[in-house]
Amino acid sequence: MKSFIPYDSSCDFPIQNLPYGVFSTPGDANPRIGVAIGNQILDLKAVRHLFTGPLMKGQQEVFAEATLNAFMGLGRPYWQEARQTLQKILSQDDDTLQGNSELRSRAFVAQADAKMHLPAHIGDYTDFYSSIYHATNVGIMFRSKENALMPNWKHLPVGYHGRASSVVVSGTPIRRPKGQTQPVEGADPVFGPCRLMDFELEVAFFVGGAPTQLGTSVPASKAQDHIFGMVLMNDWSARDIQKWEYVPLGPFGAKNLGTTISPWVVTMEALSPFAIDNFPQDPKPFPYLQHEDKYNFDINLIVDLKPENGTPSTISRSNYRYMYWTAKQQLAHHTVTGCNINPGDLMASGTISGMASDSFGSMLELSWKGTKPIRLNDGSTRKFLQDNDEVILRGFCEGDSYRIGFGECKGKLLPTLDA
C-alpha cells in the first residue's frame, strides 16, 4: 500500500498509520481534526464530504468538530470504515484527492506550519501501575526484594484517579512544583521546591464507543469496543513530595502538576499488526479480567534527555511488551464496580520498564534512587531532572519497510515560580 504523499521508510506517519489529531494554523486559529500522513496533515473538515460509506455518510459533521470526542463516540465499525476511506483517498491508485488540485491545496497543511492541541476533551484520567518490572524495581527500592510486589498486584490492575485538567499536549512547558517534603527521615517536613523531579515513560489509551451507564461494567472480552487508540505519555512526578504525601491515599500533588501526551492518536487498527502474546499471568485472573485475544503490542519506546543548549542523550530504550496487565484488563477493572466511562476519557499504563537497567522508564530507576548518576553525552550527569532539562519520548512499531510512529511527546522543565 502506497500513498501519493511522499515519505521515506523512517517516517512515523505512513499510509498504514493515519493517526488522528487536532490542529490549527496561523491562517485559521480554529482547532480542527486532521490525520497525519508523511510530513503533512489532511484536514478532515475540508474533506468530510468524501466519507460516503454506509455508516459515515450520515456522520460527516463529526469531522467539523474541534475535538475527536464525537468521532470517538461512534464506535469501532465507524472507525474502521473511516480508516478504509482515508486509505483509499490517500492511495496512489485513487484520483479523488490526487487528481483535484484545488481540493488538495485546501486539504493539506504542512505539519511544520501547524499548532497541535489536545486531541480530545478529557473528562476523566486514570493512571495504572501495570509494568511488572517497574513495580518490582520500586518495591525492591522501598521495601525488599522478597516483598517487592504488594499482595494485590498480580490479582488486579492497580491504579489511581489523576487530574484531567493538567493533562497537556506535547511541547507545553512544565513548572517545577513546590510542596511539602521530608528530607530527613523522622524529622519535621519542610516546604519548598521539589528536589527530586522525575519523568515517567507511559503509553495511554483514549476511551471510545458509546458512553456506558452508571452501574454497568465492560468485561475484558468486550473492552476492545471501547478503546479508540493510544498516545505516548509523560507522567511528570515530584518524588520527594510523593514520598511524604502518598500515605495512606496514594499520589496527589506529586502527580497533578502536569501530564504530557503526544498529539497524534494512533488507532488500534494501525497497531493490530504488531500485537504479540500477552504477558503470562499467574495466578489466573478472575473471569471479568480474562480475554483470549492478543492485546499486548511490540512498541519500541525511547527516552531522550536534552539539557538547556545541549544535545539530546538517549537514556532509556523500553517496550510496551513489558506490560503485565493489558489495556483491556485495565478498562474492565475500571468499570467492574459500575463506574461509567465516556468517549475521550484517558487511561494510562503506568511507568513501562524492562528487565535491563537501560530499559527503565524513570529517573528513579535509572539512577536507582539517586545512587547511580546517569552520564549524558556532554559529560554531565543526572540523578533527577534539573531546571530547563527537556524530556523527549518517542515510540514506534517496526513493519516491513515502514513504521507506525507516535511522533514526539516532549516537555521542558522550568524553574519554580518565586510567587
PDB file of C-alpha atoms in Angstrom, residues 6-7 24-25 30-31 50 52 59 68 84-85 101 140 167 202 228-229 243 254 268 303 326 345 355 358 400 407:
ATOM      1  CA  PRO A   6       5.884  11.187  -0.427  1.00  0.00           C
ATOM      2  CA  TYR A   7       7.753   9.944   2.657  1.00  0.00           C
ATOM      3  CA  SER A  24      -4.783  24.927  13.963  1.00  0.00           C
ATOM      4  CA  THR A  25      -2.804  27.165  11.617  1.00  0.00           C
ATOM      5  CA  ASN A  30      -9.886  27.352  14.975  1.00  0.00           C
ATOM      6  CA  PRO A  31      -8.849  23.877  16.153  1.00  0.00           C
ATOM      7  CA  LEU A  50     -15.682  12.266   0.943  1.00  0.00           C
ATOM      8  CA  THR A  52     -19.646   8.418   1.865  1.00  0.00           C
ATOM      9  CA  GLN A  59     -21.889  11.311  10.425  1.00  0.00           C
ATOM     10  CA  LEU A  68     -12.277  13.966  18.485  1.00  0.00           C
ATOM     11  CA  GLN A  84     -10.840   2.469   4.874  1.00  0.00           C
ATOM     12  CA  THR A  85     -11.973   5.746   3.295  1.00  0.00           C
ATOM     13  CA  SER A 101      -5.513  20.254  -7.246  1.00  0.00           C
ATOM     14  CA  ILE A 140      12.831  -3.516  45.955  1.00  0.00           C
ATOM     15  CA  VAL A 167      -3.072  16.939  31.023  1.00  0.00           C
ATOM     16  CA  GLU A 202       3.993   5.676  29.702  1.00  0.00           C
ATOM     17  CA  PHE A 228     -10.048   4.073  20.348  1.00  0.00           C
ATOM     18  CA  GLY A 229      -6.272   4.500  20.168  1.00  0.00           C
ATOM     19  CA  LYS A 243       7.092  10.137  49.334  1.00  0.00           C
ATOM     20  CA  ALA A 254       3.201  14.981  43.277  1.00  0.00           C
ATOM     21  CA  MET A 268      -5.820   0.207  17.468  1.00  0.00           C
ATOM     22  CA  VAL A 303      13.526   8.492  26.189  1.00  0.00           C
ATOM     23  CA  THR A 326      -3.382  -5.290  29.127  1.00  0.00           C
ATOM     24  CA  ASP A 345     -11.516   9.508  28.909  1.00  0.00           C
ATOM     25  CA  MET A 355      14.408  -6.078  32.758  1.00  0.00           C
ATOM     26  CA  ASP A 358      18.895   0.777  30.344  1.00  0.00           C
ATOM     27  CA  ASP A 400       8.198  -4.363   6.653  1.00  0.00           C
ATOM     28  CA  GLY A 407       5.679  11.299  16.939  1.00  0.00           C
TER      29      GLY A 407
END
